[in-house]
Tab-separated table of C-alpha atoms in Angstrom:
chain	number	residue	atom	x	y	z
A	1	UNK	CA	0.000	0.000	0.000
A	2	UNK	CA	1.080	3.427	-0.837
A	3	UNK	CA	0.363	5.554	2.161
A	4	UNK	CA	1.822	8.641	0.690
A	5	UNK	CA	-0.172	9.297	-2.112
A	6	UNK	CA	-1.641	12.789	-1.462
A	7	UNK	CA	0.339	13.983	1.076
A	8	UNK	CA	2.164	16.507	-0.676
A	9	UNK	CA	-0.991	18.273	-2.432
A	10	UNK	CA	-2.631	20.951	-0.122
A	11	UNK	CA	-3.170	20.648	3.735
A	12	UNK	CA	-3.349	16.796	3.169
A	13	UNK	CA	-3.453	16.137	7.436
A	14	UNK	CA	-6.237	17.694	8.934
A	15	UNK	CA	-7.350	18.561	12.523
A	16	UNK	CA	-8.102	14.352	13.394
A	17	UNK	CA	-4.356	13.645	12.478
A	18	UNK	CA	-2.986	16.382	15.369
A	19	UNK	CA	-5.824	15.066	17.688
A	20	UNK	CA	-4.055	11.825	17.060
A	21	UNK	CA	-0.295	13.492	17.540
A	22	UNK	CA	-1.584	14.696	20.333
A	23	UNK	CA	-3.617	11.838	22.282
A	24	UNK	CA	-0.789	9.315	21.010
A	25	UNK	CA	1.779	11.477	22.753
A	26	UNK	CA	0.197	11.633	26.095
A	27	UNK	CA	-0.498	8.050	25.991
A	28	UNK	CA	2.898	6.955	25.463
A	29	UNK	CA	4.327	9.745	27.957
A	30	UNK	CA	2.388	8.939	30.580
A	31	UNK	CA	2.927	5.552	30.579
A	32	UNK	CA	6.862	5.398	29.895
A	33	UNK	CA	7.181	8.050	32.863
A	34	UNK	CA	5.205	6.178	35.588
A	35	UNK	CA	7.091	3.254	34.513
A	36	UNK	CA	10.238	4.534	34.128
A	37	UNK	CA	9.644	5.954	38.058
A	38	UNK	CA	9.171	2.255	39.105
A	39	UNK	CA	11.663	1.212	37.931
A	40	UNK	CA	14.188	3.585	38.895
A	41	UNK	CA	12.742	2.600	42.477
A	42	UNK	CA	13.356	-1.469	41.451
A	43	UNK	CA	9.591	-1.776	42.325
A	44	UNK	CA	6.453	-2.682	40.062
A	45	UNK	CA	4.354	-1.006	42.757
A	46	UNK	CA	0.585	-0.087	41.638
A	47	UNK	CA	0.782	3.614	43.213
A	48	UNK	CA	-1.668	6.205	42.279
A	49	UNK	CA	0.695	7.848	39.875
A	50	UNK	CA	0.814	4.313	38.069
A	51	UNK	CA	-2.725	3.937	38.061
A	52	UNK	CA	-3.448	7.074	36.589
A	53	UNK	CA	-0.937	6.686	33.892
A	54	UNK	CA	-2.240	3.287	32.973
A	55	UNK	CA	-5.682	4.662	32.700
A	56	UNK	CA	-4.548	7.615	30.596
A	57	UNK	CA	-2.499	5.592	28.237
A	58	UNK	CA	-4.958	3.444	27.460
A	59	UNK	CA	-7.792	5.590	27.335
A	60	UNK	CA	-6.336	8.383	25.171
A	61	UNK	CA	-4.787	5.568	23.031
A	62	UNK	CA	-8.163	4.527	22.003
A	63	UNK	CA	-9.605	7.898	21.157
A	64	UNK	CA	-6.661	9.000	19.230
A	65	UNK	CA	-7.007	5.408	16.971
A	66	UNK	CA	-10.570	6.901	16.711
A	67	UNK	CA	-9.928	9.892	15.028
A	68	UNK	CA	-7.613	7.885	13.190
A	69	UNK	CA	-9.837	5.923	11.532
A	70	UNK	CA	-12.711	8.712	11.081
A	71	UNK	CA	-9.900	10.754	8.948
A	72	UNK	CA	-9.922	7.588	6.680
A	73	UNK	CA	-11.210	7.747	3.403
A	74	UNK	CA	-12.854	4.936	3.841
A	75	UNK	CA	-12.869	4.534	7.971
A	76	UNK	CA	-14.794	0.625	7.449
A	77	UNK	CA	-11.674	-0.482	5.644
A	78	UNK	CA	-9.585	0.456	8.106
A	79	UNK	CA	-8.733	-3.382	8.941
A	80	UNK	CA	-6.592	-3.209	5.782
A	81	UNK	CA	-4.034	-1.509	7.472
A	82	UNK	CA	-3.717	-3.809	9.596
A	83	UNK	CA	-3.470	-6.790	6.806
A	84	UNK	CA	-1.063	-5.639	4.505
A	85	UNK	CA	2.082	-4.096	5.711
A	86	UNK	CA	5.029	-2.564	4.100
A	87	UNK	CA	8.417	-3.361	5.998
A	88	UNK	CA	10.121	0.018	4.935
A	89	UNK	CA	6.961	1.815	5.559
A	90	UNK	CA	7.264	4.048	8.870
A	91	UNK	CA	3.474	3.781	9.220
A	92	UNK	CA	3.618	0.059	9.044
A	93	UNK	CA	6.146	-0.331	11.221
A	94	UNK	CA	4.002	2.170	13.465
A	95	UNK	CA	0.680	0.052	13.027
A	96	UNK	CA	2.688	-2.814	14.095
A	97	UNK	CA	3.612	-1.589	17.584
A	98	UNK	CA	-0.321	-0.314	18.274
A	99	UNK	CA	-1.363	-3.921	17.839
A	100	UNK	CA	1.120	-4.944	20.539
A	101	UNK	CA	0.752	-1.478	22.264
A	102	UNK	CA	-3.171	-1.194	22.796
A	103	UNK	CA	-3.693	-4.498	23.934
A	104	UNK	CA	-0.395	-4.725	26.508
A	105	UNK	CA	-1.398	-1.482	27.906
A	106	UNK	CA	-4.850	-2.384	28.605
A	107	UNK	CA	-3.443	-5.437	30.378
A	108	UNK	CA	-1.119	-2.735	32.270
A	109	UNK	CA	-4.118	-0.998	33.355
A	110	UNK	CA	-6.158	-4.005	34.343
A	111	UNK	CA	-3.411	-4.845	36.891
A	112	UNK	CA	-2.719	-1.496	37.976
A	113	UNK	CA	-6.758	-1.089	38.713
A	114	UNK	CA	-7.049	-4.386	40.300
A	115	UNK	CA	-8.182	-2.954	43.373
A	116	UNK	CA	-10.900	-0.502	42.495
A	117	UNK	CA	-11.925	-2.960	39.234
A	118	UNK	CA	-13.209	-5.783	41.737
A	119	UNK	CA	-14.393	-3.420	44.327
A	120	UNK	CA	-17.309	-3.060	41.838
A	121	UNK	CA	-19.782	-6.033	42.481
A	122	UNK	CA	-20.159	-7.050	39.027
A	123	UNK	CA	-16.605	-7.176	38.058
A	124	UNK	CA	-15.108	-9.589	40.911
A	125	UNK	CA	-15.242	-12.374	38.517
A	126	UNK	CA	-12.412	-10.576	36.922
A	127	UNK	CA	-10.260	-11.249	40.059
A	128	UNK	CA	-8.656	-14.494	39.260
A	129	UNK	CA	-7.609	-13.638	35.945
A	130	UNK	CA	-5.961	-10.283	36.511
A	131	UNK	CA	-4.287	-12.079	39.209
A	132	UNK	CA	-2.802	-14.435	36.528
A	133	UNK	CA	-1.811	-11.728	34.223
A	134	UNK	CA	-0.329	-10.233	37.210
A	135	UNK	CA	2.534	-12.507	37.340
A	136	UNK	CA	4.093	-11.496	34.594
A	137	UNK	CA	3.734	-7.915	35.918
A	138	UNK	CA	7.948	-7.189	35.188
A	139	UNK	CA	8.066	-8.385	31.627
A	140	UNK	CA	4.832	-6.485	31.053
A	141	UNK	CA	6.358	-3.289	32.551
A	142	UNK	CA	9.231	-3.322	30.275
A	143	UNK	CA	7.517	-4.318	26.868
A	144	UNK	CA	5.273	-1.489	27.068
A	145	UNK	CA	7.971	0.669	28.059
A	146	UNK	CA	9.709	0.430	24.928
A	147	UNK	CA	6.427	0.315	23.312
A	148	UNK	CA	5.567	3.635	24.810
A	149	UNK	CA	8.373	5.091	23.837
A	150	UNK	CA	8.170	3.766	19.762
A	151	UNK	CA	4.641	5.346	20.114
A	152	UNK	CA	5.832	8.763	20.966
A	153	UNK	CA	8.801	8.277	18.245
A	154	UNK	CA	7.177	7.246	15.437
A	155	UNK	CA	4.501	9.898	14.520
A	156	UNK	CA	7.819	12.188	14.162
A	157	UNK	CA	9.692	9.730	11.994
A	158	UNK	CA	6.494	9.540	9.926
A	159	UNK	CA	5.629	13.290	9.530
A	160	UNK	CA	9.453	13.895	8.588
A	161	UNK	CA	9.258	12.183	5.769
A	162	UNK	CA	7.354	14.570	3.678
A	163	UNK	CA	10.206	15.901	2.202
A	164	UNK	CA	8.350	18.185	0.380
A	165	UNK	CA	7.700	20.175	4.366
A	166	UNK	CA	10.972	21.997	5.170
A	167	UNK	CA	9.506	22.636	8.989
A	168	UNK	CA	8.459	19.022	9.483
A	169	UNK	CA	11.165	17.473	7.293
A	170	UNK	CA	13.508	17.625	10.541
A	171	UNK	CA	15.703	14.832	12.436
A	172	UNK	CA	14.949	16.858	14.783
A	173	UNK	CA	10.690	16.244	15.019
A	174	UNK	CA	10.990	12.606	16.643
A	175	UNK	CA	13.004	13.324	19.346
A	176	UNK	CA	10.762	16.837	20.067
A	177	UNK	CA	7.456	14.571	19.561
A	178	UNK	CA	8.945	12.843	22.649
A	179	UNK	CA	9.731	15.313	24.575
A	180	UNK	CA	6.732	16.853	24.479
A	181	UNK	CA	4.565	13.301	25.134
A	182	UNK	CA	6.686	13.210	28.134
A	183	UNK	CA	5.959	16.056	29.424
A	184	UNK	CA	2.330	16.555	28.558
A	185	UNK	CA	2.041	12.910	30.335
A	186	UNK	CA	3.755	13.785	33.283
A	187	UNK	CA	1.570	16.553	33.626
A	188	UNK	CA	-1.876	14.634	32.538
A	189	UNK	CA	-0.889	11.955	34.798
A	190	UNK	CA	0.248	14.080	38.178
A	191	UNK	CA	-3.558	15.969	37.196
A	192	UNK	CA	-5.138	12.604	37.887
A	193	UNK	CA	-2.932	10.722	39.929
A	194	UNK	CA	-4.634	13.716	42.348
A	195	UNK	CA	-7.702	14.681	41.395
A	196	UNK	CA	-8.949	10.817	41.069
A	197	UNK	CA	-6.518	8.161	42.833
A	198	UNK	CA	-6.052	10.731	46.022
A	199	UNK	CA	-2.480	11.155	46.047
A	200	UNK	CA	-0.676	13.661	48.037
A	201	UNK	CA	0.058	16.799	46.142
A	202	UNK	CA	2.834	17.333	48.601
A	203	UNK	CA	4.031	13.815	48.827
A	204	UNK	CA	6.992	12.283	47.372
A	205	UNK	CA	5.595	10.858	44.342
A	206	UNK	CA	4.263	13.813	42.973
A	207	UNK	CA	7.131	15.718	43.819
A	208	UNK	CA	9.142	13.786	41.877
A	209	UNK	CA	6.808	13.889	39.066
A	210	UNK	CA	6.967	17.652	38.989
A	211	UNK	CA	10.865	17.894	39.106
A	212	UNK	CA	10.980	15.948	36.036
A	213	UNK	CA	9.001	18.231	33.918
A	214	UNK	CA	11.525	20.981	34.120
A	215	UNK	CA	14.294	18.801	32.016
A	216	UNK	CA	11.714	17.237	29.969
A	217	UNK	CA	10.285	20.830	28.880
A	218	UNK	CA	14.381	22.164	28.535
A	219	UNK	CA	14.811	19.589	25.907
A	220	UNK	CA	11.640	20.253	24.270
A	221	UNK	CA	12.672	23.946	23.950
A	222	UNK	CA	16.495	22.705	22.941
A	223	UNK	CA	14.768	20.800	20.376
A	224	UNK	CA	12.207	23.454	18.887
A	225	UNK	CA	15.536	25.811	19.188
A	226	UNK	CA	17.519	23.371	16.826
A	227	UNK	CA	14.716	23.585	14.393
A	228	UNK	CA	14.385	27.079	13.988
A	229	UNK	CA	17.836	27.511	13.623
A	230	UNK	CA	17.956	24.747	10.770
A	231	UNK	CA	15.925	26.463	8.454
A	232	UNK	CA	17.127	30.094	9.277
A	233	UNK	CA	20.185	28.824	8.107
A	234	UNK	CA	18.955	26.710	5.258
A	235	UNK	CA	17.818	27.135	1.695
A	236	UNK	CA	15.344	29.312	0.352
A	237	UNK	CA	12.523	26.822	0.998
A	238	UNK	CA	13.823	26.747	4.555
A	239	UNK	CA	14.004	30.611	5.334
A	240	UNK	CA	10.564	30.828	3.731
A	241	UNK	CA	9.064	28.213	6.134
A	242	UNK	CA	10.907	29.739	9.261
A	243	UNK	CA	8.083	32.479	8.509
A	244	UNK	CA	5.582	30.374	10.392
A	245	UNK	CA	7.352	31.175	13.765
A	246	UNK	CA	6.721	35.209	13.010
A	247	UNK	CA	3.880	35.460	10.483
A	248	UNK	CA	-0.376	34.839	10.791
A	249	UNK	CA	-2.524	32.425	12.707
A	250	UNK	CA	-0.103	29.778	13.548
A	251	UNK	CA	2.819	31.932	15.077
A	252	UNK	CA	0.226	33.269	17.399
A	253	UNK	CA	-0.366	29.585	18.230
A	254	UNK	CA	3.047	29.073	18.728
A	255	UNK	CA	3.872	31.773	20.838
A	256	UNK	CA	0.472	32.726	22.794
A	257	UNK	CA	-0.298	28.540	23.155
A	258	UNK	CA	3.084	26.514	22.707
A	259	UNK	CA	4.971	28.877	24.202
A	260	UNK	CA	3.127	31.000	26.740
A	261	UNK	CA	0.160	28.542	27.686
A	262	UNK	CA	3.093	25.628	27.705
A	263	UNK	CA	6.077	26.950	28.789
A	264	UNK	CA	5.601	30.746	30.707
A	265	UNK	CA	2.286	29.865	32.806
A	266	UNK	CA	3.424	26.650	34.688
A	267	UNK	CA	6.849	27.849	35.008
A	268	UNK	CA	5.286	31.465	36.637
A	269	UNK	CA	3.112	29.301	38.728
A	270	UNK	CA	6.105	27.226	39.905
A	271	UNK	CA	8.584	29.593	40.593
A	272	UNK	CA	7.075	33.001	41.577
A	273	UNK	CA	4.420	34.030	44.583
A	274	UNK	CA	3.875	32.865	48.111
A	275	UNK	CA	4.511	29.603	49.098
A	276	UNK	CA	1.396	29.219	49.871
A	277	UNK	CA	0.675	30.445	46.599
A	278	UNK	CA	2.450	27.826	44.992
A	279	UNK	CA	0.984	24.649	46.815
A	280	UNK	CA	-2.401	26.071	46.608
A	281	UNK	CA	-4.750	22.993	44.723
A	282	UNK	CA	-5.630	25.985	41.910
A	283	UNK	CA	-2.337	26.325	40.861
A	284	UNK	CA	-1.663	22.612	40.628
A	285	UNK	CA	-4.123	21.796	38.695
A	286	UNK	CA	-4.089	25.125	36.385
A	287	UNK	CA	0.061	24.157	36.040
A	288	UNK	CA	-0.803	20.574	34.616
A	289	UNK	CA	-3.851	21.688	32.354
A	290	UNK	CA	-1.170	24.539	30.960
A	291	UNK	CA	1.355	22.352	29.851
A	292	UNK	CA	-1.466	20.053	28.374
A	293	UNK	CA	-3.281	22.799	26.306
A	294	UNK	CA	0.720	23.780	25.170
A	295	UNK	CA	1.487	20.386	24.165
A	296	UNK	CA	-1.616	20.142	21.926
A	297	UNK	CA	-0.825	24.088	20.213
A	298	UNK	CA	2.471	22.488	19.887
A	299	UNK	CA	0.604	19.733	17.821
A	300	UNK	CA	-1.460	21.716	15.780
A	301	UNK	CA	1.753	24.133	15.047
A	302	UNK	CA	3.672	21.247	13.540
A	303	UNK	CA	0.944	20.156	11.618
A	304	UNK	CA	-1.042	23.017	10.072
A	305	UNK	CA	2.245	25.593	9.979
A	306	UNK	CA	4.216	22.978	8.672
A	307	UNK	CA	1.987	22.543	5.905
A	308	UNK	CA	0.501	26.054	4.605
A	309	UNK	CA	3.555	27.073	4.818
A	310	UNK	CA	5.149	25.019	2.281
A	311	UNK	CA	1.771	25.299	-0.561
């Protein structure tokens, strides 16, 4: 299957294929991060920050496959996707690791939700065989790790490819694509990990949670700042898409979302005001939904500014 035809003529990716970007991203940095704090601990604990990631990677998964499928041209034949791959094809190669992906973190979550999945009366029969899956709770933790990971990875390899795209047509675009799952997880997943699994906003957990935004977010900004500089100092093509970052709609994106919704509003809220200020639960929350909303004007940046500006 050619999976490129068209994608050169026009905006080709609409607003379902950044909704994708973006709910793929989360999923995959919420997961690897929770993980990745377990196992920095040596544990395969089921903490609230693991349960909330679980639940967020495999929920947002899910939707983002939706609007995958609805931006289809034919959404019913979807299945063929999954039938015929292409071994050099980065979207094969990307449908590949969903199959494993979706159904491994679903498991992930199941275990990680034991508890409050056979609380509910109905569901106890489920007991025995989460317990089972259980077991292999280690192997499981480190398959969808790497899956995680490929998830947040691969939407940048495949976007890059359009050569015809100066902006997008980076080395550069996978690594920011995880960068900025990472941190839009860490902050989805410290948002719930509160507001629904009752941890401690002032606990250790969290805490640690938070202090790993602030390198995440540097290397998302190194990143965009390695980009910008490669086409300022490109070819004509190059310079001319550079314009997106200064000109119309989508530089006000950029700057007024991306940047100042992202970057300048949770780092404000972090660093300046009272103490009490700070560790007030308004500002928590407001801090996490910020970098959220960034991550997805981040999305829509790449994809819409990245195109126009190359018609």
């Amino acid at each position: 299957m050619d999976f490129t035809i068209g994608l050169t003529e026009g905006v080709a990716w609409p607003w379902p294929i950044a909704m994708y970007l973006f709910l793929a991203g989360i999923s995959g940095g919420a997961v690897a991060v929770a993980i990745c704090m377990n196992l920095f601990r040596g544990v395969h604990q089921d903490t609230p920050i693991m349960k909330a990631a679980s639940l967020i990677g495999f929920v947002t998964i899910v939707l983002g496959m939706i609007c995958l499928v609805l931006d289809l041209t034919n959404p019913l034949f979807f299945w063929r996707i999954l039938v015929y791959y292409n071994p050099t094809s980065v979207m094969s190669i990307g449908v590949m690791a969903l199959l494993f992906y979706i159904p491994l973190v679903f498991v992930l979550m199941l275990v990680s939700l034991r508890q409050e999945i056979t609380s509910i009366g109905c569901l106890k029969w489920l007991d025995p065989t989460i317990g089972f899956l259980a077991k292999f709770r280690v192997a499981l933790d480190w398959i969808v790790l790497i899956l995680a990971i490929a998830i947040c990875a691969y939407t940048g390899f495949l976007i890059s490819a359009l050569i015809r795209f100066p902006l997008i047509n980076t080395a550069v675009l996978p690594a920011l694509f995880v960068a900025s799952g990472f941190s839009a997880g860490c902050a989805a997943t410290k948002v719930l990990a509160a507001w629904l699994f009752g941890a401690d906003r002032h606990g250790e957990d969290l805490h640690a949670l938070h202090a790993a935004e602030w390198p995440i977010m540097a290397v998302e900004a190194m990143c965009l700042l390695m980009i910008i500089i490669a086409l300022v100092s490109g070819n004509e093509a190059a310079k001319a898409a550079a314009s997106a970052f200064c000109f119309g709609l989508w530089a006000q994106v950029f700057w007024i979302g991306a940047v100042g919704i992202g970057f300048i509003v949770p780092l404000v809220l972090s660093f300046f005001g009272s103490r009490n200020f700070r560790d007030s639960a308004a500002v928590f929350y407001t801090s996490g939904l910020a970098a959220i909303c960034g991550m997805m004007c981040l999305r829509l940046f790449i994809i819409y500014a990245g195109q126009i500006n190359s018609i």
